[in-house]
Amino acid sequence: MALSDTQIFVALGLALVPGF
């Protein structure tokens, strides 16, 4: 389960910005 750090960043970004 280690595709790319970018995927993780995107998931964290969405969680941090639920309104965006």
Coordinates of C-alpha atoms in Angstrom, one line a residue:
M1 CA 0.0 0.0 0.0
A2 CA 2.8 2.4 -0.9
L3 CA 1.9 4.0 -4.2
S4 CA 3.0 7.6 -3.8
D5 CA 3.1 10.3 -1.1
T6 CA 1.1 12.5 -3.3
Q7 CA -2.0 10.4 -2.7
I8 CA -1.6 10.7 1.0
F9 CA -1.2 14.4 0.8
V10 CA -4.3 14.7 -1.2
A11 CA -6.3 12.7 1.3
L12 CA -4.9 14.9 4.2
G13 CA -5.7 18.1 2.3
L14 CA -9.3 17.0 1.7
A15 CA -9.6 16.1 5.4
L16 CA -8.1 19.5 6.4
V17 CA -10.3 21.4 4.0
P18 CA -13.8 19.8 4.1
G19 CA -15.4 23.0 2.7
F20 CA -13.1 23.2 -0.3

